[in-house]
mmCIF file of C-alpha atoms and ligand atoms in Angstrom:
data_model
loop_
_atom_site.group_PDB
_atom_site.id
_atom_site.type_symbol
_atom_site.label_atom_id
_atom_site.label_comp_id
_atom_site.label_asym_id
_atom_site.label_seq_id
_atom_site.Cartn_x
_atom_site.Cartn_y
_atom_site.Cartn_z
ATOM 1 C CA MET A 1 -14.519 74.732 -25.040
ATOM 2 C CA SER A 2 -11.015 76.079 -24.558
ATOM 3 C CA ALA A 3 -8.135 74.293 -26.267
ATOM 4 C CA GLN A 4 -6.273 71.519 -24.459
ATOM 5 C CA LYS A 5 -3.310 72.661 -22.429
ATOM 6 C CA ILE A 6 0.243 71.545 -23.146
ATOM 7 C CA GLY A 7 3.088 72.292 -20.713
ATOM 8 C CA ILE A 8 6.667 72.648 -21.866
ATOM 9 C CA VAL A 9 9.557 72.449 -19.400
ATOM 10 C CA GLY A 10 12.710 74.119 -20.721
ATOM 11 C CA SER A 11 12.416 76.910 -23.247
ATOM 12 C CA GLY A 12 15.650 76.422 -25.206
ATOM 13 C CA LEU A 13 16.000 75.274 -28.799
ATOM 14 C CA ILE A 14 13.758 72.209 -28.612
ATOM 15 C CA GLY A 15 11.225 73.624 -26.131
ATOM 16 C CA ARG A 16 10.567 76.532 -28.486
ATOM 17 C CA ALA A 17 10.215 74.222 -31.477
ATOM 18 C CA TRP A 18 7.620 72.142 -29.607
ATOM 19 C CA ALA A 19 5.779 75.332 -28.581
ATOM 20 C CA MET A 20 5.477 76.291 -32.254
ATOM 21 C CA LEU A 21 4.307 72.821 -33.292
ATOM 22 C CA PHE A 22 1.624 72.660 -30.598
ATOM 23 C CA ALA A 23 0.407 76.229 -31.194
ATOM 24 C CA ALA A 24 0.231 75.605 -34.959
ATOM 25 C CA ALA A 25 -2.243 72.814 -34.204
ATOM 26 C CA GLY A 26 -4.326 75.060 -31.926
ATOM 27 C CA TYR A 27 -3.201 73.785 -28.486
ATOM 28 C CA ARG A 28 -2.771 76.158 -25.573
ATOM 29 C CA VAL A 29 0.910 76.123 -24.618
ATOM 30 C CA GLN A 30 2.549 77.116 -21.360
ATOM 31 C CA LEU A 31 6.330 77.459 -21.217
ATOM 32 C CA TYR A 32 8.348 77.070 -18.042
ATOM 33 C CA ASP A 33 12.091 77.473 -17.514
ATOM 34 C CA ILE A 34 14.324 77.448 -14.473
ATOM 35 C CA LEU A 35 15.573 80.835 -15.715
ATOM 36 C CA GLU A 36 12.630 83.210 -15.864
ATOM 37 C CA ALA A 37 14.493 85.493 -18.275
ATOM 38 C CA GLN A 38 14.794 82.569 -20.667
ATOM 39 C CA VAL A 39 10.978 82.394 -20.964
ATOM 40 C CA THR A 40 10.800 86.124 -21.682
ATOM 41 C CA THR A 41 13.428 85.787 -24.410
ATOM 42 C CA ALA A 42 11.739 82.675 -25.776
ATOM 43 C CA LEU A 43 8.373 84.452 -26.063
ATOM 44 C CA ALA A 44 9.912 87.449 -27.851
ATOM 45 C CA GLU A 45 11.801 85.206 -30.267
ATOM 46 C CA LEU A 46 8.784 82.982 -30.888
ATOM 47 C CA GLN A 47 6.658 85.988 -31.795
ATOM 48 C CA GLN A 48 9.297 87.170 -34.239
ATOM 49 C CA GLU A 49 9.821 83.698 -35.706
ATOM 50 C CA LEU A 50 6.090 83.070 -36.222
ATOM 51 C CA HIS A 51 5.668 86.380 -38.039
ATOM 52 C CA SER A 52 8.717 85.780 -40.166
ATOM 53 C CA LEU A 53 7.399 82.320 -41.159
ATOM 54 C CA GLU A 54 4.018 83.861 -41.967
ATOM 55 C CA CYS A 55 5.645 86.489 -44.203
ATOM 56 C CA LYS A 56 7.505 83.750 -46.073
ATOM 57 C CA GLY A 57 4.297 81.684 -46.391
ATOM 58 C CA ARG A 58 5.910 78.924 -44.308
ATOM 59 C CA LEU A 59 3.731 79.013 -41.198
ATOM 60 C CA ARG A 60 2.298 75.623 -40.239
ATOM 61 C CA GLY A 61 -1.382 75.141 -39.447
ATOM 62 C CA ASN A 62 -4.451 77.203 -40.305
ATOM 63 C CA LEU A 63 -4.139 79.952 -37.693
ATOM 64 C CA THR A 64 -2.419 83.304 -38.242
ATOM 65 C CA ALA A 65 0.928 83.989 -36.581
ATOM 66 C CA GLN A 66 -0.829 86.323 -34.162
ATOM 67 C CA ALA A 67 -3.430 83.690 -33.243
ATOM 68 C CA GLN A 68 -0.704 81.074 -32.736
ATOM 69 C CA PHE A 69 1.350 83.398 -30.582
ATOM 70 C CA ALA A 70 -1.743 84.218 -28.497
ATOM 71 C CA LEU A 71 -1.908 80.513 -27.588
ATOM 72 C CA ILE A 72 1.585 80.572 -26.052
ATOM 73 C CA SER A 73 2.261 81.965 -22.591
ATOM 74 C CA GLY A 74 4.968 81.747 -19.972
ATOM 75 C CA CYS A 75 4.631 80.550 -16.392
ATOM 76 C CA THR A 76 6.846 80.810 -13.364
ATOM 77 C CA SER A 77 6.322 77.541 -11.472
ATOM 78 C CA LEU A 78 6.166 73.843 -12.228
ATOM 79 C CA GLN A 79 3.037 73.669 -10.114
ATOM 80 C CA GLN A 80 1.252 76.138 -12.370
ATOM 81 C CA LEU A 81 2.578 74.348 -15.459
ATOM 82 C CA VAL A 82 1.148 70.941 -14.576
ATOM 83 C CA GLN A 83 -2.343 72.191 -13.639
ATOM 84 C CA GLN A 84 -4.900 70.718 -16.044
ATOM 85 C CA ALA A 85 -2.223 69.833 -18.592
ATOM 86 C CA GLN A 86 -2.994 67.036 -21.049
ATOM 87 C CA HIS A 87 0.610 66.592 -21.974
ATOM 88 C CA ILE A 88 3.931 67.885 -20.688
ATOM 89 C CA GLN A 89 6.945 67.898 -22.964
ATOM 90 C CA GLU A 90 10.225 68.050 -21.082
ATOM 91 C CA CYS A 91 13.077 69.825 -22.886
ATOM 92 C CA VAL A 92 15.806 70.427 -20.294
ATOM 93 C CA PRO A 93 19.502 69.835 -21.072
ATOM 94 C CA GLU A 94 20.767 66.318 -21.688
ATOM 95 C CA GLN A 95 22.063 65.565 -18.177
ATOM 96 C CA LEU A 96 20.789 62.442 -16.501
ATOM 97 C CA GLU A 97 20.958 63.726 -12.930
ATOM 98 C CA LEU A 98 19.116 66.921 -13.882
ATOM 99 C CA LYS A 99 16.346 64.905 -15.547
ATOM 100 C CA ARG A 100 16.126 62.545 -12.539
ATOM 101 C CA GLN A 101 15.663 65.433 -10.130
ATOM 102 C CA LEU A 102 13.120 67.142 -12.348
ATOM 103 C CA TYR A 103 11.071 63.951 -12.848
ATOM 104 C CA ALA A 104 11.047 63.324 -9.096
ATOM 105 C CA GLN A 105 9.622 66.841 -8.642
ATOM 106 C CA LEU A 106 7.100 66.432 -11.459
ATOM 107 C CA ALA A 107 5.960 63.014 -10.184
ATOM 108 C CA GLU A 108 4.694 64.721 -7.026
ATOM 109 C CA LEU A 109 2.661 67.240 -9.050
ATOM 110 C CA LEU A 110 1.386 65.250 -12.005
ATOM 111 C CA GLU A 111 -2.387 64.955 -12.409
ATOM 112 C CA PRO A 112 -3.826 61.575 -13.427
ATOM 113 C CA GLN A 113 -4.774 62.649 -16.981
ATOM 114 C CA THR A 114 -1.342 64.030 -17.850
ATOM 115 C CA VAL A 115 1.322 62.348 -19.974
ATOM 116 C CA LEU A 116 4.892 63.422 -19.262
ATOM 117 C CA ALA A 117 7.147 62.987 -22.295
ATOM 118 C CA SER A 118 10.873 63.634 -22.502
ATOM 119 C CA SER A 119 12.609 65.014 -25.593
ATOM 120 C CA THR A 120 15.831 63.223 -24.602
ATOM 121 C CA SER A 121 17.884 61.932 -27.482
ATOM 122 C CA THR A 122 19.974 59.478 -25.461
ATOM 123 C CA PHE A 123 18.462 58.333 -22.172
ATOM 124 C CA MET A 124 16.090 55.379 -22.033
ATOM 125 C CA PRO A 125 13.009 56.389 -20.014
ATOM 126 C CA SER A 126 13.621 53.746 -17.326
ATOM 127 C CA ARG A 127 16.857 55.575 -16.431
ATOM 128 C CA PHE A 128 15.027 58.605 -15.046
ATOM 129 C CA THR A 129 11.505 57.384 -14.214
ATOM 130 C CA ALA A 130 12.132 54.178 -12.192
ATOM 131 C CA GLU A 131 10.631 54.140 -8.715
ATOM 132 C CA LEU A 132 8.643 57.323 -9.253
ATOM 133 C CA LYS A 133 5.011 57.798 -8.426
ATOM 134 C CA CYS A 134 3.038 58.023 -11.722
ATOM 135 C CA LYS A 135 5.922 56.446 -13.681
ATOM 136 C CA GLU A 136 3.325 54.716 -15.852
ATOM 137 C CA GLN A 137 2.414 58.178 -17.243
ATOM 138 C CA MET A 138 5.967 58.830 -18.495
ATOM 139 C CA LEU A 139 7.717 58.031 -21.771
ATOM 140 C CA VAL A 140 10.146 59.488 -24.297
ATOM 141 C CA ALA A 141 8.963 61.488 -27.317
ATOM 142 C CA HIS A 142 12.199 62.186 -29.174
ATOM 143 C CA PRO A 143 12.115 64.682 -32.064
ATOM 144 C CA LEU A 144 14.809 65.265 -34.657
ATOM 145 C CA ASN A 145 16.296 68.705 -35.050
ATOM 146 C CA PRO A 146 14.770 70.922 -36.439
ATOM 147 C CA PRO A 147 11.371 69.499 -35.364
ATOM 148 C CA TYR A 148 9.438 72.208 -37.210
ATOM 149 C CA TYR A 149 10.734 70.781 -40.492
ATOM 150 C CA ILE A 150 11.432 67.114 -39.713
ATOM 151 C CA PRO A 151 8.265 65.218 -38.826
ATOM 152 C CA LEU A 152 9.727 62.121 -37.125
ATOM 153 C CA VAL A 153 9.075 61.606 -33.411
ATOM 154 C CA GLU A 154 10.260 58.403 -31.708
ATOM 155 C CA LEU A 155 7.962 57.253 -28.921
ATOM 156 C CA VAL A 156 9.823 55.086 -26.440
ATOM 157 C CA PRO A 157 7.938 53.581 -23.511
ATOM 158 C CA ALA A 158 9.564 52.404 -20.286
ATOM 159 C CA PRO A 159 8.562 48.864 -19.259
ATOM 160 C CA TRP A 160 5.876 50.407 -17.014
ATOM 161 C CA THR A 161 4.427 53.042 -19.377
ATOM 162 C CA ARG A 162 0.696 52.450 -19.896
ATOM 163 C CA PRO A 163 0.155 51.339 -23.528
ATOM 164 C CA GLU A 164 -2.958 53.492 -23.909
ATOM 165 C CA LEU A 165 -0.894 56.568 -23.029
ATOM 166 C CA VAL A 166 1.665 55.666 -25.686
ATOM 167 C CA GLU A 167 -1.221 55.467 -28.151
ATOM 168 C CA ARG A 168 -2.638 58.772 -26.906
ATOM 169 C CA THR A 169 0.756 60.409 -27.436
ATOM 170 C CA ARG A 170 0.943 58.895 -30.914
ATOM 171 C CA GLN A 171 -2.441 60.434 -31.737
ATOM 172 C CA LEU A 172 -1.321 63.769 -30.287
ATOM 173 C CA MET A 173 1.788 63.759 -32.502
ATOM 174 C CA LEU A 174 -0.348 62.929 -35.540
ATOM 175 C CA SER A 175 -2.607 65.856 -34.684
ATOM 176 C CA LEU A 176 0.469 68.121 -34.955
ATOM 177 C CA GLY A 177 1.248 66.768 -38.409
ATOM 178 C CA GLN A 178 4.303 64.917 -37.052
ATOM 179 C CA ARG A 179 5.085 61.299 -38.018
ATOM 180 C CA PRO A 180 5.476 59.234 -34.844
ATOM 181 C CA VAL A 181 7.041 55.775 -34.672
ATOM 182 C CA VAL A 182 6.505 53.569 -31.633
ATOM 183 C CA LEU A 183 9.244 51.349 -30.213
ATOM 184 C CA GLN A 184 7.820 48.211 -28.645
ATOM 185 C CA ARG A 185 10.408 48.433 -25.881
ATOM 186 C CA GLU A 186 13.221 50.764 -24.920
ATOM 187 C CA ILE A 187 16.735 50.302 -26.282
ATOM 188 C CA GLU A 188 19.916 52.431 -26.006
ATOM 189 C CA GLY A 189 20.012 55.056 -28.784
ATOM 190 C CA PHE A 190 16.392 54.318 -29.741
ATOM 191 C CA VAL A 191 16.195 53.625 -33.500
ATOM 192 C CA SER A 192 17.240 56.863 -35.203
ATOM 193 C CA ASN A 193 20.492 57.244 -33.311
ATOM 194 C CA ARG A 194 21.390 53.566 -33.649
ATOM 195 C CA ILE A 195 21.113 53.926 -37.425
ATOM 196 C CA GLN A 196 22.799 57.331 -37.413
ATOM 197 C CA TYR A 197 25.704 56.049 -35.300
ATOM 198 C CA ALA A 198 26.188 53.031 -37.588
ATOM 199 C CA ILE A 199 26.601 55.475 -40.484
ATOM 200 C CA LEU A 200 28.848 57.829 -38.492
ATOM 201 C CA ASN A 201 31.084 54.940 -37.443
ATOM 202 C CA GLU A 202 31.591 53.738 -40.996
ATOM 203 C CA VAL A 203 32.170 57.247 -42.344
ATOM 204 C CA TRP A 204 34.728 57.773 -39.563
ATOM 205 C CA ARG A 205 36.545 54.526 -40.512
ATOM 206 C CA LEU A 206 36.521 55.366 -44.239
ATOM 207 C CA VAL A 207 37.815 58.914 -43.742
ATOM 208 C CA GLY A 208 40.225 57.855 -40.977
ATOM 209 C CA SER A 209 41.805 55.199 -43.179
ATOM 210 C CA GLY A 210 42.222 57.662 -46.048
ATOM 211 C CA ILE A 211 39.803 55.970 -48.443
ATOM 212 C CA VAL A 212 37.647 59.034 -49.035
ATOM 213 C CA SER A 213 37.644 62.696 -48.121
ATOM 214 C CA VAL A 214 35.003 64.182 -45.816
ATOM 215 C CA ALA A 215 33.406 65.923 -48.804
ATOM 216 C CA ASP A 216 33.121 62.693 -50.764
ATOM 217 C CA ALA A 217 31.907 60.623 -47.811
ATOM 218 C CA ASP A 218 29.145 63.174 -47.203
ATOM 219 C CA ARG A 219 28.366 63.354 -50.914
ATOM 220 C CA VAL A 220 27.661 59.605 -50.926
ATOM 221 C CA LEU A 221 24.761 60.396 -48.611
ATOM 222 C CA SER A 222 23.577 63.784 -49.905
ATOM 223 C CA GLU A 223 23.875 62.986 -53.625
ATOM 224 C CA GLY A 224 23.308 59.242 -53.431
ATOM 225 C CA LEU A 225 21.756 57.181 -50.670
ATOM 226 C CA GLY A 226 19.959 60.140 -49.077
ATOM 227 C CA MET A 227 18.090 60.920 -52.293
ATOM 228 C CA ARG A 228 16.267 57.589 -51.960
ATOM 229 C CA TYR A 229 15.983 57.712 -48.199
ATOM 230 C CA ALA A 230 13.921 60.909 -48.388
ATOM 231 C CA LEU A 231 11.228 58.698 -49.905
ATOM 232 C CA LEU A 232 12.003 55.081 -48.980
ATOM 233 C CA GLY A 233 13.555 53.350 -45.990
ATOM 234 C CA ALA A 234 16.440 50.885 -46.246
ATOM 235 C CA LEU A 235 14.154 47.860 -46.489
ATOM 236 C CA GLU A 236 11.786 49.268 -49.099
ATOM 237 C CA THR A 237 14.854 50.354 -51.073
ATOM 238 C CA ALA A 238 15.951 46.697 -51.032
ATOM 239 C CA HIS A 239 12.407 45.576 -51.863
ATOM 240 C CA LEU A 240 12.428 47.693 -55.047
ATOM 241 C CA ASN A 241 15.941 46.651 -56.009
ATOM 242 C CA ALA A 242 15.258 43.026 -56.937
ATOM 243 C CA PRO A 243 12.678 41.595 -59.342
ATOM 244 C CA GLY A 244 11.133 39.423 -56.622
ATOM 245 C CA GLY A 245 11.209 42.006 -53.850
ATOM 246 C CA VAL A 246 13.079 41.983 -50.561
ATOM 247 C CA ALA A 247 13.258 38.177 -50.130
ATOM 248 C CA ASP A 248 14.809 37.935 -53.585
ATOM 249 C CA TYR A 249 17.163 40.844 -52.770
ATOM 250 C CA PHE A 250 18.626 39.115 -49.717
ATOM 251 C CA GLN A 251 18.818 35.772 -51.558
ATOM 252 C CA ARG A 252 20.818 37.428 -54.321
ATOM 253 C CA PHE A 253 22.984 39.820 -52.334
ATOM 254 C CA GLY A 254 22.894 38.478 -48.762
ATOM 255 C CA SER A 255 26.263 36.689 -48.856
ATOM 256 C CA GLU A 256 27.971 39.762 -50.341
ATOM 257 C CA ILE A 257 26.360 41.978 -47.684
ATOM 258 C CA SER A 258 27.636 39.644 -44.944
ATOM 259 C CA ALA A 259 31.144 39.499 -46.451
ATOM 260 C CA VAL A 260 31.447 43.302 -46.687
ATOM 261 C CA SER A 261 29.941 43.735 -43.221
ATOM 262 C CA ALA A 262 32.533 41.349 -41.744
ATOM 263 C CA SER A 263 35.300 43.697 -42.990
ATOM 264 C CA TYR A 264 34.119 46.804 -41.117
ATOM 265 C CA GLY A 265 36.503 46.404 -38.191
ATOM 266 C CA PRO A 266 36.018 47.525 -34.599
ATOM 267 C CA THR A 267 33.789 50.393 -33.511
ATOM 268 C CA PRO A 268 35.894 53.573 -33.575
ATOM 269 C CA ASN A 269 36.585 55.333 -30.314
ATOM 270 C CA THR A 270 35.789 58.845 -31.447
ATOM 271 C CA CYS A 271 36.945 60.417 -28.163
ATOM 272 C CA GLU A 272 40.415 58.876 -28.351
ATOM 273 C CA GLU A 273 41.255 58.843 -32.062
ATOM 274 C CA LEU A 274 42.344 62.446 -31.914
ATOM 275 C CA ASP A 275 44.326 62.504 -35.180
ATOM 276 C CA THR A 276 41.280 61.347 -37.137
ATOM 277 C CA LEU A 277 39.097 63.838 -35.287
ATOM 278 C CA ALA A 278 41.500 66.698 -36.074
ATOM 279 C CA ASP A 279 41.570 65.681 -39.736
ATOM 280 C CA ILE A 280 37.767 65.441 -39.950
ATOM 281 C CA ALA A 281 37.366 68.810 -38.200
ATOM 282 C CA ARG A 282 39.912 70.458 -40.539
ATOM 283 C CA GLN A 283 38.148 69.141 -43.632
ATOM 284 C CA CYS A 284 34.660 70.031 -42.321
ATOM 285 C CA GLU A 285 35.811 73.566 -41.491
ATOM 286 C CA GLN A 286 37.273 73.968 -44.971
ATOM 287 C CA LEU A 287 33.887 73.038 -46.407
ATOM 288 C CA THR A 288 31.863 75.139 -43.931
ATOM 289 C CA PRO A 289 33.882 77.573 -41.798
ATOM 290 C CA LEU A 290 32.640 77.848 -38.229
ATOM 291 C CA ALA A 291 31.618 81.454 -38.895
ATOM 292 C CA GLU A 292 29.253 80.222 -41.615
ATOM 293 C CA LEU A 293 27.476 77.511 -39.605
ATOM 294 C CA GLU A 294 24.439 79.702 -38.972
ATOM 295 C CA GLN A 295 24.093 80.461 -42.665
ATOM 296 C CA ARG A 296 24.389 76.762 -43.517
ATOM 297 C CA ARG A 297 21.751 75.889 -40.889
ATOM 298 C CA ALA A 298 19.400 78.395 -42.512
ATOM 299 C CA ALA A 299 20.070 76.783 -45.906
ATOM 300 C CA ARG A 300 19.307 73.358 -44.369
ATOM 301 C CA ASP A 301 15.998 74.616 -42.946
ATOM 302 C CA GLU A 302 15.059 76.203 -46.259
ATOM 303 C CA PHE A 303 15.808 72.957 -48.087
ATOM 304 C CA LEU A 304 13.908 70.843 -45.538
ATOM 305 C CA THR A 305 10.870 73.128 -45.849
ATOM 306 C CA ARG A 306 10.776 72.557 -49.595
ATOM 307 C CA LEU A 307 11.363 68.845 -49.199
ATOM 308 C CA ALA A 308 8.546 68.628 -46.640
ATOM 309 C CA ALA A 309 6.212 70.439 -49.075
ATOM 310 C CA LEU A 310 7.192 68.026 -51.848
ATOM 311 C CA LYS A 311 6.553 65.023 -49.618
ATOM 312 C CA ARG A 312 3.149 66.406 -48.595
ATOM 313 C CA GLN A 313 2.277 66.939 -52.256
ATOM 314 C CA GLN A 314 3.256 63.324 -53.039
ATOM 315 C CA GLN A 315 1.168 61.971 -50.178
ATOM 316 C CA GLN A 316 -1.892 63.829 -51.495
ATOM 317 C CA GLN A 317 -1.555 62.319 -54.990
HETATM 318 P P1 NAI C 401 18.830 73.950 -24.550
HETATM 319 O O1 NAI C 401 20.086 74.037 -23.748
HETATM 320 O O2 NAI C 401 18.703 74.770 -25.790
HETATM 321 O O3 NAI C 401 17.580 74.307 -23.608
HETATM 322 C C1 NAI C 401 17.418 73.773 -22.333
HETATM 323 C C2 NAI C 401 16.572 74.723 -21.502
HETATM 324 O O4 NAI C 401 16.233 74.073 -20.278
HETATM 325 C C3 NAI C 401 17.292 76.028 -21.135
HETATM 326 O O5 NAI C 401 16.455 77.117 -21.452
HETATM 327 C C4 NAI C 401 17.498 75.912 -19.622
HETATM 328 O O6 NAI C 401 17.472 77.164 -18.949
HETATM 329 C C5 NAI C 401 16.332 75.039 -19.215
HETATM 330 N N1 NAI C 401 16.492 74.322 -17.952
HETATM 331 C C6 NAI C 401 17.624 73.819 -17.392
HETATM 332 N N2 NAI C 401 17.315 73.196 -16.241
HETATM 333 C C7 NAI C 401 15.974 73.291 -16.056
HETATM 334 C C8 NAI C 401 15.071 72.853 -15.053
HETATM 335 N N3 NAI C 401 15.477 72.155 -13.992
HETATM 336 N N4 NAI C 401 13.759 73.163 -15.188
HETATM 337 C C9 NAI C 401 13.333 73.880 -16.253
HETATM 338 N N5 NAI C 401 14.137 74.317 -17.230
HETATM 339 C C10 NAI C 401 15.445 74.025 -17.139
HETATM 340 O O7 NAI C 401 18.638 72.390 -24.854
HETATM 341 P P2 NAI C 401 17.921 71.733 -26.128
HETATM 342 O O8 NAI C 401 18.887 71.609 -27.239
HETATM 343 O O9 NAI C 401 16.636 72.405 -26.350
HETATM 344 O O10 NAI C 401 17.677 70.231 -25.609
HETATM 345 C C11 NAI C 401 16.610 69.895 -24.748
HETATM 346 C C12 NAI C 401 16.350 68.406 -24.809
HETATM 347 O O11 NAI C 401 15.994 68.045 -26.158
HETATM 348 C C13 NAI C 401 17.556 67.534 -24.451
HETATM 349 O O12 NAI C 401 17.122 66.411 -23.728
HETATM 350 C C14 NAI C 401 18.100 67.113 -25.806
HETATM 351 O O13 NAI C 401 18.772 65.868 -25.794
HETATM 352 C C15 NAI C 401 16.801 66.975 -26.604
HETATM 353 N N6 NAI C 401 16.989 67.078 -28.046
HETATM 354 C C16 NAI C 401 17.833 68.037 -28.559
HETATM 355 C C17 NAI C 401 18.037 68.117 -29.933
HETATM 356 C C18 NAI C 401 18.970 69.150 -30.488
HETATM 357 O O14 NAI C 401 19.363 69.011 -31.648
HETATM 358 N N7 NAI C 401 19.320 70.186 -29.739
HETATM 359 C C19 NAI C 401 17.346 67.203 -30.860
HETATM 360 C C20 NAI C 401 16.428 66.272 -30.218
HETATM 361 C C21 NAI C 401 16.282 66.216 -28.868
#
């Protein structure tokens, strides 16, 4: 029996990452892009990337780079892409109107067995699937960048998404070696961005009011809180931090947590506080000049690969 077919719409950064994840697990992947040349470039770069990962011993899955690449092909129409697809992962730019138009087109083509999942990091699924035919086959499957190294995928159903298709998508993500979480209902920012924005807002306020430098604010995460968060979430961290577990933790520290939280002040307006933005940008660029961003990204990926291996090792113990 030939492998199940996965369609990917949009062959940019995230589309390519999904292609690699699906091929690593042995799925047949078709890539589509509004720019045909983009698919050609994507295929050439994927081939190179898979071989480079294989040389470094970092390739995911049990297949060789060549066998994984053989599972990936390009296609030139949405119609061809949807034919006999089990799952379609949409990865077009983050523009609501663009997604709305694309979903309206896809709704006319979708076969009954197909799940259509969006990689969107900001739009709740109801914002671009309402009133469409087959809207119950659509949901959000939001990865974190870089998906090849970070296993989290947030599954966000619209009010009309069929629960069994959410579960099927969860199983599909597990089969890739990703770690899906399922939101019971949609909410702005999903969960990861809500937490990330809460942190960004407080870091912004602390740096903006001159309490810490950018380097020190980031160090609090990379050398402190983040060390634990690579293993434990916020609640399990609390659970381990009091003799009687989490209930004891909040009994002991709850009033202090509320008092500090009440002093945070209003949510910063990061588009209008231009002096703070200029200061943050200046400090960030001193730490990592713009010309060195690519190098720093490579260092991040290298570190995440090792961290992922360590976590896998721990899970096997
Ligand atoms: P990108 O700009 O790298 O790639 C988008 C691709 O879509 C381009 O190749 C473009 O030619 C193609 N495209 C544009 N309109 C199209 C259409 N109508 N039909 C088919 N293809 C079309 O964008 P990127 O970064 O890959 O983002 C894709 C999605 O993934 C967005 O929704 C984004 O929010 C989400 N995402 C991005 C992350 C990131 O860090 N870049 C992380 C997690 C999710």
